[in-house]
Short mmCIF file of C-alpha atoms in Angstrom, two decimals:
data_model
loop_
_atom_site.label_atom_id
_atom_site.label_comp_id
_atom_site.label_asym_id
_atom_site.label_seq_id
_atom_site.Cartn_x
_atom_site.Cartn_y
_atom_site.Cartn_z
CA MET A 44 12.45 83.04 -24.51
CA THR A 45 10.63 80.04 -23.25
CA GLU A 46 12.25 78.03 -20.51
CA TRP A 47 12.69 74.92 -22.54
CA TYR A 48 14.37 76.74 -25.39
CA ARG A 49 17.10 78.31 -23.31
CA PRO A 50 20.53 77.13 -24.55
CA GLU A 51 21.75 76.33 -21.02
CA LYS A 52 18.71 74.06 -20.59
CA MET A 53 19.18 72.21 -23.85
CA LEU A 54 21.06 68.91 -24.10
CA SER A 55 23.85 68.55 -26.56
CA PHE A 56 23.69 66.02 -29.36
CA TYR A 57 26.34 63.93 -27.61
CA GLN A 58 24.45 63.99 -24.30
CA LEU A 59 21.31 62.84 -26.05
CA GLY A 60 23.23 60.06 -27.74
CA PHE A 61 24.71 58.77 -24.50
CA LYS A 62 21.31 58.84 -22.78
CA TYR A 63 19.78 56.94 -25.66
CA ILE A 64 22.52 54.32 -25.57
CA ASN A 65 22.16 53.95 -21.78
CA LEU A 66 18.41 53.63 -22.17
CA ILE A 67 18.89 50.83 -24.67
CA LYS A 68 21.31 49.10 -22.26
CA ILE A 69 18.82 49.42 -19.41
CA GLN A 70 16.03 48.03 -21.55
CA LYS A 71 18.20 45.11 -22.60
CA MET A 72 19.15 44.45 -18.98
CA LYS A 73 15.48 44.57 -18.00
CA LYS A 74 14.62 42.15 -20.77
CA ALA A 75 17.46 39.85 -19.75
CA PHE A 76 16.35 40.02 -16.12
CA LEU A 77 12.74 39.34 -17.05
CA LEU A 78 13.86 36.43 -19.18
CA MET A 79 15.85 35.02 -16.27
CA VAL A 80 12.85 35.42 -13.96
CA LEU A 81 10.62 33.73 -16.52
CA ILE A 82 13.03 30.83 -16.96
CA GLY A 83 13.31 30.50 -13.19
CA ALA A 84 9.54 30.54 -12.82
CA ILE A 85 9.18 27.88 -15.49
CA SER A 86 11.83 25.77 -13.72
CA VAL A 87 10.05 26.16 -10.39
CA ILE A 88 6.76 25.21 -12.00
CA GLU A 89 8.40 22.17 -13.58
CA VAL A 90 9.98 21.10 -10.29
CA PHE A 91 6.76 21.51 -8.34
CA GLY A 92 4.89 19.80 -11.13
CA GLN A 93 7.20 16.82 -10.90
CA ASN A 94 6.84 16.69 -7.12
CA GLU A 95 3.10 16.84 -7.49
CA LYS A 96 3.19 13.98 -9.95
CA CYS A 97 5.43 11.95 -7.63
CA ASP A 98 3.72 12.72 -4.34
CA SER A 99 1.62 9.56 -4.26
CA ILE A 100 0.93 6.25 -5.95
CA LYS A 101 -2.51 6.18 -7.49
CA SER A 102 -2.84 2.71 -9.07
CA TYR A 103 -1.69 -0.85 -8.64
CA SER A 104 0.40 -0.59 -11.80
CA GLU A 105 2.26 2.38 -10.28
CA PHE A 106 2.56 0.53 -6.97
CA GLU A 107 4.12 -2.43 -8.74
CA ALA A 108 6.35 -0.29 -10.95
CA ALA A 109 7.76 1.52 -7.90
CA MET A 110 9.20 -1.70 -6.48
CA PRO A 111 11.59 -2.24 -4.79
CA PRO A 112 11.16 0.21 -1.91
CA VAL A 113 14.16 2.23 -0.74
CA ARG A 114 15.80 1.27 2.54
CA TYR A 115 15.59 3.70 5.44
CA THR A 116 19.08 5.02 6.18
CA GLY A 117 18.55 4.64 9.93
CA ASN A 118 17.97 0.87 9.80
CA PRO A 119 17.60 -1.25 11.80
CA ILE A 120 14.65 0.32 13.60
CA ILE A 121 14.36 -2.38 16.29
CA LYS A 122 17.34 -4.53 17.28
CA HIS A 123 17.41 -8.00 18.79
CA GLY A 124 18.29 -8.25 22.47
CA GLY A 125 16.89 -9.05 25.89
CA TRP A 126 13.70 -11.10 25.65
CA ALA A 127 14.21 -11.16 21.85
CA GLY A 128 17.86 -12.20 21.98
CA GLY A 129 17.83 -14.04 18.67
CA GLN A 130 15.46 -12.06 16.50
CA VAL A 131 12.69 -9.49 16.22
CA GLN A 132 10.12 -10.17 13.53
CA GLU A 133 6.54 -10.10 12.25
CA PRO A 134 5.57 -6.41 12.47
CA CYS A 135 1.82 -5.80 12.75
CA ILE A 136 1.01 -2.08 12.77
CA LEU A 137 -2.27 -0.28 13.38
CA GLN A 138 -3.26 3.32 13.81
CA ASN A 139 -3.97 3.85 17.48
CA PRO A 140 -7.79 3.86 17.64
CA LYS A 141 -7.73 6.35 20.54
CA ASP A 142 -5.05 8.70 19.18
CA SER A 143 -4.83 9.12 15.41
CA SER A 144 -1.43 10.82 15.72
CA LYS A 145 0.15 7.56 16.91
CA LEU A 146 0.76 4.01 15.71
CA ILE A 147 0.93 0.80 17.70
CA MET A 148 3.09 -2.11 16.61
CA PHE A 149 2.72 -5.68 17.80
CA TYR A 150 5.76 -7.79 16.96
CA ALA A 151 7.37 -11.08 17.86
CA GLY A 152 10.74 -11.86 19.34
CA ALA A 153 12.62 -15.07 19.99
CA ASP A 154 15.73 -16.53 21.56
CA LEU A 155 18.56 -17.56 19.29
CA VAL A 156 17.36 -20.87 17.86
CA ALA A 157 20.67 -22.73 17.96
CA GLN A 158 21.48 -21.60 21.50
CA ASP A 159 18.15 -21.36 23.33
CA GLY A 160 15.71 -23.21 21.10
CA GLY A 161 14.02 -20.21 19.54
CA LYS A 162 11.35 -19.75 22.19
CA GLY A 163 9.19 -16.87 21.07
CA ALA A 164 6.89 -14.27 22.60
CA ILE A 165 5.07 -11.09 21.53
CA GLY A 166 5.81 -7.47 22.41
CA LYS A 167 4.60 -3.98 21.55
CA ALA A 168 5.97 -0.57 20.60
CA TRP A 169 4.59 2.78 19.54
CA ALA A 170 5.52 5.58 17.13
CA TYR A 171 4.19 8.93 16.05
CA LYS A 172 2.38 8.65 12.75
CA SER A 173 4.57 11.48 11.46
CA SER A 174 7.72 9.45 12.29
CA PRO A 175 6.91 5.82 11.45
CA CYS A 176 10.58 4.81 11.38
CA ILE A 177 11.24 5.70 15.04
CA TRP A 178 9.71 3.23 17.50
CA HIS A 179 9.53 3.24 21.29
CA GLN A 180 9.54 -0.26 22.75
CA TYR A 181 7.54 -1.13 25.83
CA LYS A 182 9.94 -1.54 28.74
CA ASN A 183 7.98 -4.50 30.16
CA ASN A 184 7.91 -6.56 26.97
CA PRO A 185 6.87 -9.24 26.22
CA ILE A 186 3.13 -8.79 26.61
CA LEU A 187 2.15 -12.32 25.51
CA VAL A 188 4.19 -15.45 26.28
CA PRO A 189 3.69 -19.19 25.74
CA ASN A 190 1.31 -20.83 28.18
CA MET A 191 2.90 -23.99 29.54
CA ALA A 192 -0.51 -25.35 30.53
CA ILE A 193 -1.85 -25.29 26.95
CA LEU A 194 -0.47 -28.08 24.78
CA PHE A 195 -0.50 -26.38 21.38
CA GLU A 196 1.54 -23.38 22.62
CA ASN A 197 3.52 -24.78 25.53
CA PHE A 198 6.89 -24.23 23.85
CA SER A 199 6.71 -21.06 21.77
CA ILE A 200 4.46 -18.53 20.06
CA ARG A 201 4.89 -16.31 17.00
CA LEU A 202 2.79 -13.34 15.96
CA ASP A 203 0.55 -13.77 12.91
CA CYS A 204 -1.53 -10.59 12.67
CA VAL A 205 -3.60 -8.14 14.71
CA LEU A 206 -7.02 -6.69 13.93
CA TYR A 207 -8.80 -3.83 15.65
CA ARG A 208 -12.42 -4.81 16.33
CA ALA A 209 -14.17 -1.44 16.51
CA ASP A 210 -17.48 -3.08 17.43
CA LEU A 211 -15.86 -4.52 20.56
CA ASP A 212 -13.11 -1.92 21.02
CA GLU A 213 -10.61 -4.75 21.22
CA TYR A 214 -7.38 -5.85 19.61
CA TRP A 215 -7.62 -9.38 18.24
CA ILE A 216 -4.21 -11.02 18.22
CA TYR A 217 -3.80 -14.07 16.00
CA PHE A 218 -0.70 -16.12 16.73
CA THR A 219 0.98 -19.44 15.99
CA GLY A 220 1.61 -21.85 18.83
CA ARG A 221 4.18 -24.63 18.91
CA THR A 222 4.36 -27.62 21.22
CA GLY A 223 7.50 -28.76 22.97
CA SER A 224 7.20 -32.27 21.56
CA GLY A 225 9.50 -31.46 18.65
CA ASP A 226 7.10 -32.79 16.03
CA GLY A 227 6.43 -29.33 14.57
CA GLU A 228 2.65 -29.57 14.88
CA ASP A 229 1.95 -25.84 14.87
CA ALA A 230 -1.58 -24.46 15.18
CA ILE A 231 -3.18 -21.03 15.21
CA GLY A 232 -4.64 -19.36 18.28
CA LEU A 233 -6.40 -16.13 19.24
CA ALA A 234 -5.98 -13.68 22.10
CA THR A 235 -7.99 -10.50 22.73
CA CYS A 236 -7.30 -7.30 24.63
CA PRO A 237 -9.39 -4.18 25.34
CA THR A 238 -7.76 -1.12 23.79
CA GLY A 239 -8.10 0.84 27.01
CA SER A 240 -8.40 4.58 27.41
CA ASP A 241 -5.40 5.51 25.24
CA GLY A 242 -5.10 2.50 22.94
CA TYR A 243 -1.68 1.49 24.27
CA ALA A 244 -0.91 1.67 27.99
CA GLN A 245 -3.42 -1.00 29.00
CA VAL A 246 -2.28 -3.50 26.37
CA THR A 247 -0.42 -5.59 28.93
CA ARG A 248 0.12 -9.21 29.85
CA ASN A 249 -2.55 -9.03 32.55
CA ASN A 250 -5.20 -7.64 30.20
CA ILE A 251 -4.64 -9.98 27.24
CA LYS A 252 -6.95 -13.01 27.35
CA LEU A 253 -6.58 -16.25 25.43
CA TYR A 254 -9.65 -17.50 23.58
CA VAL A 255 -11.05 -20.46 25.52
CA ASN A 256 -11.46 -22.66 22.44
CA ASN A 257 -7.90 -22.32 21.15
CA PRO A 258 -6.49 -23.42 18.80
CA ILE A 259 -8.88 -21.92 16.26
CA LEU A 260 -7.20 -23.57 13.25
CA THR A 261 -5.42 -26.92 13.18
CA ALA A 262 -3.79 -29.03 10.50
CA THR A 263 -6.53 -31.67 10.59
CA GLY A 264 -10.26 -31.10 10.35
CA GLN A 265 -12.29 -27.95 9.70
CA GLY A 266 -13.05 -29.14 6.18
CA ARG A 267 -9.64 -30.42 5.06
CA ASN A 268 -6.42 -31.99 6.28
CA ASP A 269 -3.33 -29.84 5.69
CA GLY A 270 -0.27 -31.92 6.46
CA LYS A 271 0.89 -31.74 10.07
CA SER A 272 1.11 -28.01 10.72
CA VAL A 273 -0.70 -24.73 10.07
CA SER A 274 0.89 -21.41 10.97
CA GLN A 275 1.66 -17.80 10.13
CA SER A 276 -1.82 -16.55 9.27
CA THR A 277 -2.96 -13.17 8.01
CA VAL A 278 -6.61 -12.13 8.32
CA ILE A 279 -8.76 -9.61 6.47
CA PHE A 280 -12.47 -8.75 6.74
CA ASP A 281 -14.53 -8.27 3.58
CA SER A 282 -18.30 -8.07 3.01
CA GLY A 283 -19.26 -9.77 6.26
CA THR A 284 -16.66 -12.54 6.08
CA TYR A 285 -13.23 -13.00 7.62
CA TYR A 286 -10.58 -14.53 5.38
CA MET A 287 -7.53 -16.21 6.85
CA TYR A 288 -4.52 -17.06 4.69
CA TYR A 289 -2.17 -19.50 6.38
CA SER A 290 0.89 -21.63 5.71
CA TYR A 291 0.74 -25.40 6.00
CA ARG A 292 3.35 -28.12 5.87
CA GLY A 293 4.28 -31.68 6.74
CA LYS A 294 7.46 -33.72 6.95
CA GLU A 295 7.34 -34.32 3.21
CA ILE A 296 5.31 -31.25 2.25
CA LEU A 297 6.96 -27.94 1.41
CA PRO A 298 5.15 -24.96 2.98
CA GLY A 299 2.34 -23.51 0.88
CA ILE A 300 -0.52 -21.02 1.40
CA ARG A 301 -4.20 -21.93 1.73
CA TYR A 302 -7.21 -20.08 3.13
CA ALA A 303 -10.20 -20.43 5.44
CA THR A 304 -13.26 -18.29 6.15
CA SER A 305 -15.23 -17.32 9.24
CA LYS A 306 -18.24 -15.22 10.14
CA ASN A 307 -17.04 -14.35 13.63
CA GLY A 308 -13.24 -14.52 13.41
CA LYS A 309 -13.16 -17.51 15.76
CA THR A 310 -14.76 -20.50 14.04
CA TRP A 311 -13.11 -21.31 10.73
CA LEU A 312 -13.80 -23.50 7.70
CA LYS A 313 -11.07 -24.27 5.18
CA GLN A 314 -11.87 -23.26 1.61
CA GLY A 315 -10.59 -23.67 -1.92
CA GLU A 316 -8.86 -26.55 -3.59
CA GLY A 317 -5.20 -26.69 -2.80
CA ASP A 318 -2.76 -23.80 -2.64
CA ILE A 319 -3.74 -20.27 -3.63
CA LEU A 320 -0.33 -19.79 -5.29
CA SER A 321 1.90 -22.23 -7.13
CA ARG A 322 5.63 -22.47 -6.58
CA GLY A 323 8.02 -20.93 -9.04
CA VAL A 324 10.34 -22.92 -11.26
CA ARG A 325 13.40 -24.43 -9.66
CA GLY A 326 15.83 -21.77 -8.52
CA SER A 327 13.29 -18.92 -8.63
CA ALA A 328 12.60 -16.74 -5.59
CA ASP A 329 9.58 -18.75 -4.41
CA SER A 330 10.53 -22.23 -5.60
CA ARG A 331 10.73 -23.69 -2.07
CA TYR A 332 8.81 -21.97 0.74
CA PHE A 333 5.81 -19.68 1.13
CA GLU A 334 5.75 -18.60 4.76
CA TRP A 335 4.98 -15.47 6.84
CA LYS A 336 2.69 -13.13 4.96
CA HIS A 337 0.57 -9.97 5.12
CA ILE A 338 -2.63 -9.20 3.23
CA PHE A 339 -4.04 -5.72 2.71
CA ARG A 340 -6.46 -3.91 0.42
CA ALA A 341 -5.47 -1.09 -1.95
CA PHE A 342 -6.20 0.13 -5.48
CA ASN A 343 -9.41 -1.96 -5.61
CA LYS A 344 -7.34 -5.10 -5.12
CA PHE A 345 -6.36 -7.53 -2.42
CA ILE A 346 -2.58 -7.66 -2.19
CA ILE A 347 -0.51 -10.24 -0.39
CA VAL A 348 3.21 -10.06 0.33
CA TRP A 349 5.08 -13.04 1.70
CA GLU A 350 8.52 -14.30 2.59
CA ALA A 351 9.76 -16.66 -0.08
CA PHE A 352 12.67 -19.09 -0.01
CA SER A 353 14.52 -20.24 -3.11
CA GLY A 354 16.59 -22.85 -1.34
CA LYS A 355 19.42 -20.37 -0.94
CA THR A 356 18.01 -17.05 0.23
CA TRP A 357 14.91 -15.41 1.69
CA THR A 358 13.27 -12.59 -0.25
CA VAL A 359 9.87 -10.85 -0.46
CA CYS A 360 7.30 -11.64 -3.15
CA MET A 361 3.88 -10.19 -3.99
CA ALA A 362 0.61 -11.23 -5.65
CA SER A 363 -2.77 -9.56 -6.17
CA SER A 364 -6.41 -10.43 -6.79
CA THR A 365 -9.69 -8.61 -7.32
CA SER A 366 -11.36 -11.04 -4.90
CA PRO A 367 -10.29 -12.43 -1.52
CA GLN A 368 -11.13 -15.85 -2.96
CA GLY A 369 -8.64 -15.43 -5.82
CA PRO A 370 -7.38 -16.19 -8.36
CA TRP A 371 -4.06 -14.64 -7.38
CA VAL A 372 -1.59 -13.22 -9.88
CA LYS A 373 2.08 -13.04 -8.98
CA SER A 374 3.91 -9.82 -9.69
CA PRO A 375 6.32 -10.02 -12.65
CA LYS A 376 8.71 -7.96 -10.51
CA ASN A 377 9.14 -10.74 -7.93
CA PRO A 378 11.05 -10.72 -5.77
CA ILE A 379 9.96 -7.18 -4.99
CA PHE A 380 12.55 -6.88 -2.20
CA ALA A 381 15.82 -8.71 -1.68
CA PRO A 382 18.79 -8.72 0.71
CA SER A 383 21.04 -5.69 0.40
CA GLY A 384 24.13 -7.76 -0.36
CA LYS A 385 26.20 -4.94 1.14
CA ALA A 386 28.78 -5.32 3.89
CA ARG A 387 27.96 -3.93 7.33
CA THR A 388 24.21 -3.80 6.65
CA PHE A 389 21.84 -5.64 8.94
CA ASP A 390 20.04 -7.31 6.01
CA LYS A 391 22.99 -8.32 3.85
CA ILE A 392 22.04 -12.02 3.59
CA PHE A 393 18.30 -12.47 4.26
CA VAL A 394 15.01 -10.52 4.41
CA ALA A 395 11.76 -11.99 5.74
CA THR A 396 8.40 -11.41 7.54
CA PRO A 397 7.26 -8.52 5.29
CA ALA A 398 4.29 -6.25 5.97
CA MET A 399 3.24 -3.18 3.97
CA TYR A 400 1.34 -0.19 5.35
CA LEU A 401 0.10 3.09 3.92
CA ILE A 402 0.98 5.81 6.44
CA ASP A 403 0.28 9.47 5.65
CA ASN A 404 0.10 8.75 1.93
CA LYS A 405 3.41 6.86 1.82
CA TRP A 406 3.95 3.11 1.54
CA TYR A 407 6.26 1.46 4.07
CA LEU A 408 7.60 -2.09 3.94
CA TYR A 409 8.55 -3.38 7.40
CA TYR A 410 10.65 -6.53 7.51
CA GLN A 411 13.32 -8.45 9.39
CA GLY A 412 16.83 -8.96 8.09
CA ALA A 413 19.96 -10.95 8.85
CA ASN A 414 23.58 -10.28 7.93
CA GLN A 415 25.08 -13.64 8.82
CA GLY A 416 25.35 -16.55 6.44
CA GLY A 417 24.66 -20.19 7.07
CA ASN A 418 21.64 -21.80 8.64
CA TYR A 419 18.63 -19.69 9.63
CA ASN A 420 18.87 -21.06 13.16
CA TYR A 421 22.27 -19.46 13.75
CA ASN A 422 21.38 -15.97 12.55
CA THR A 423 20.35 -12.96 14.57
CA TRP A 424 17.62 -10.86 12.99
CA ASP A 425 16.73 -7.18 13.39
CA MET A 426 13.81 -5.16 12.05
CA GLY A 427 14.04 -2.58 9.29
CA VAL A 428 11.85 -0.53 7.00
CA ALA A 429 11.94 0.54 3.37
CA ILE A 430 9.86 3.28 1.73
CA LEU A 431 8.29 3.14 -1.70
CA ASP A 432 9.46 5.98 -3.97
CA PRO A 433 6.51 7.13 -6.14
CA CYS A 434 8.86 8.71 -8.68
CA ARG A 435 10.05 5.24 -9.65
CA ALA A 436 6.56 4.56 -10.97
CA LYS A 437 6.60 7.48 -13.42
#
């Protein structure tokens, strides 16, 4: 008798039935498991697909749609105190030209206006590019102070903007100077500093030199008269020409923005007819003041953000143009950033001095904020940052 036909080797009908049923169960369990794996894989693909879609902003329309940026939970990033006892403001950030893993920030500070007159100076700080919300302030700040021997800046200075001149390996520091006469006749000056071996350590008070022909822009002359004061400039270089956008004002003139051009960054000629942007209707975010501002280039456009005053509160507004000469188009989302309105936040009441930077493929809005009501002169201001969420644009 063959081995397989032996009765003791044969399975009973019931044994065969149970094995068949178990086999069906196993197959069903396998199918169910495979289905779960497949669903999980699809979910993972969907999640990663969404992240991939949201990992960056690729157009101006997406940039605009993503407004407002989301506040950093660790704000404020730089607090008032010491030489900047009233406020810290006007963040100007560059990639360290000698160390691409680091950033250098130039920023202004001032005494409390109501108590000490608001005398201002300029300091510096640094951060790792991978951690642009954590800044290390220079212990010997400030690095640039008002010069009592120079009339236009003998009372106070404020930071306007900073350019890195690769051809000279220098930082060019544009600033606003104010006299002590009390007439508010601000003007714009220039200081330069070699970057030094590491792009940071040698940027000190002793190494920063004032341009001998300061001020480089005044309210009168240079092609046009602009009230009694020019201040708070931002400068960009395009196609062989420097463009400076500045605020102007007079006793009976509300601050507006105009522009000038230069071939060397030192000698300027005022351009255009009147303001580059018109004020909003009464009560709107920018119906009163256009002041500190920052211009940058992105998405084949020139983009300008500025601090706007409605008569009640300070906010941030934005406009864009395909040419540095304009015309400029205001964002329909203005104001793109507003006070938090939340108790125990440093920027509950006001936000101002905005600057936007693209750092490691993310957009950061640096700004100053105040959480006290009343007159600007009685507030203390700290610096914060907010980050644009690309998923808001989708």
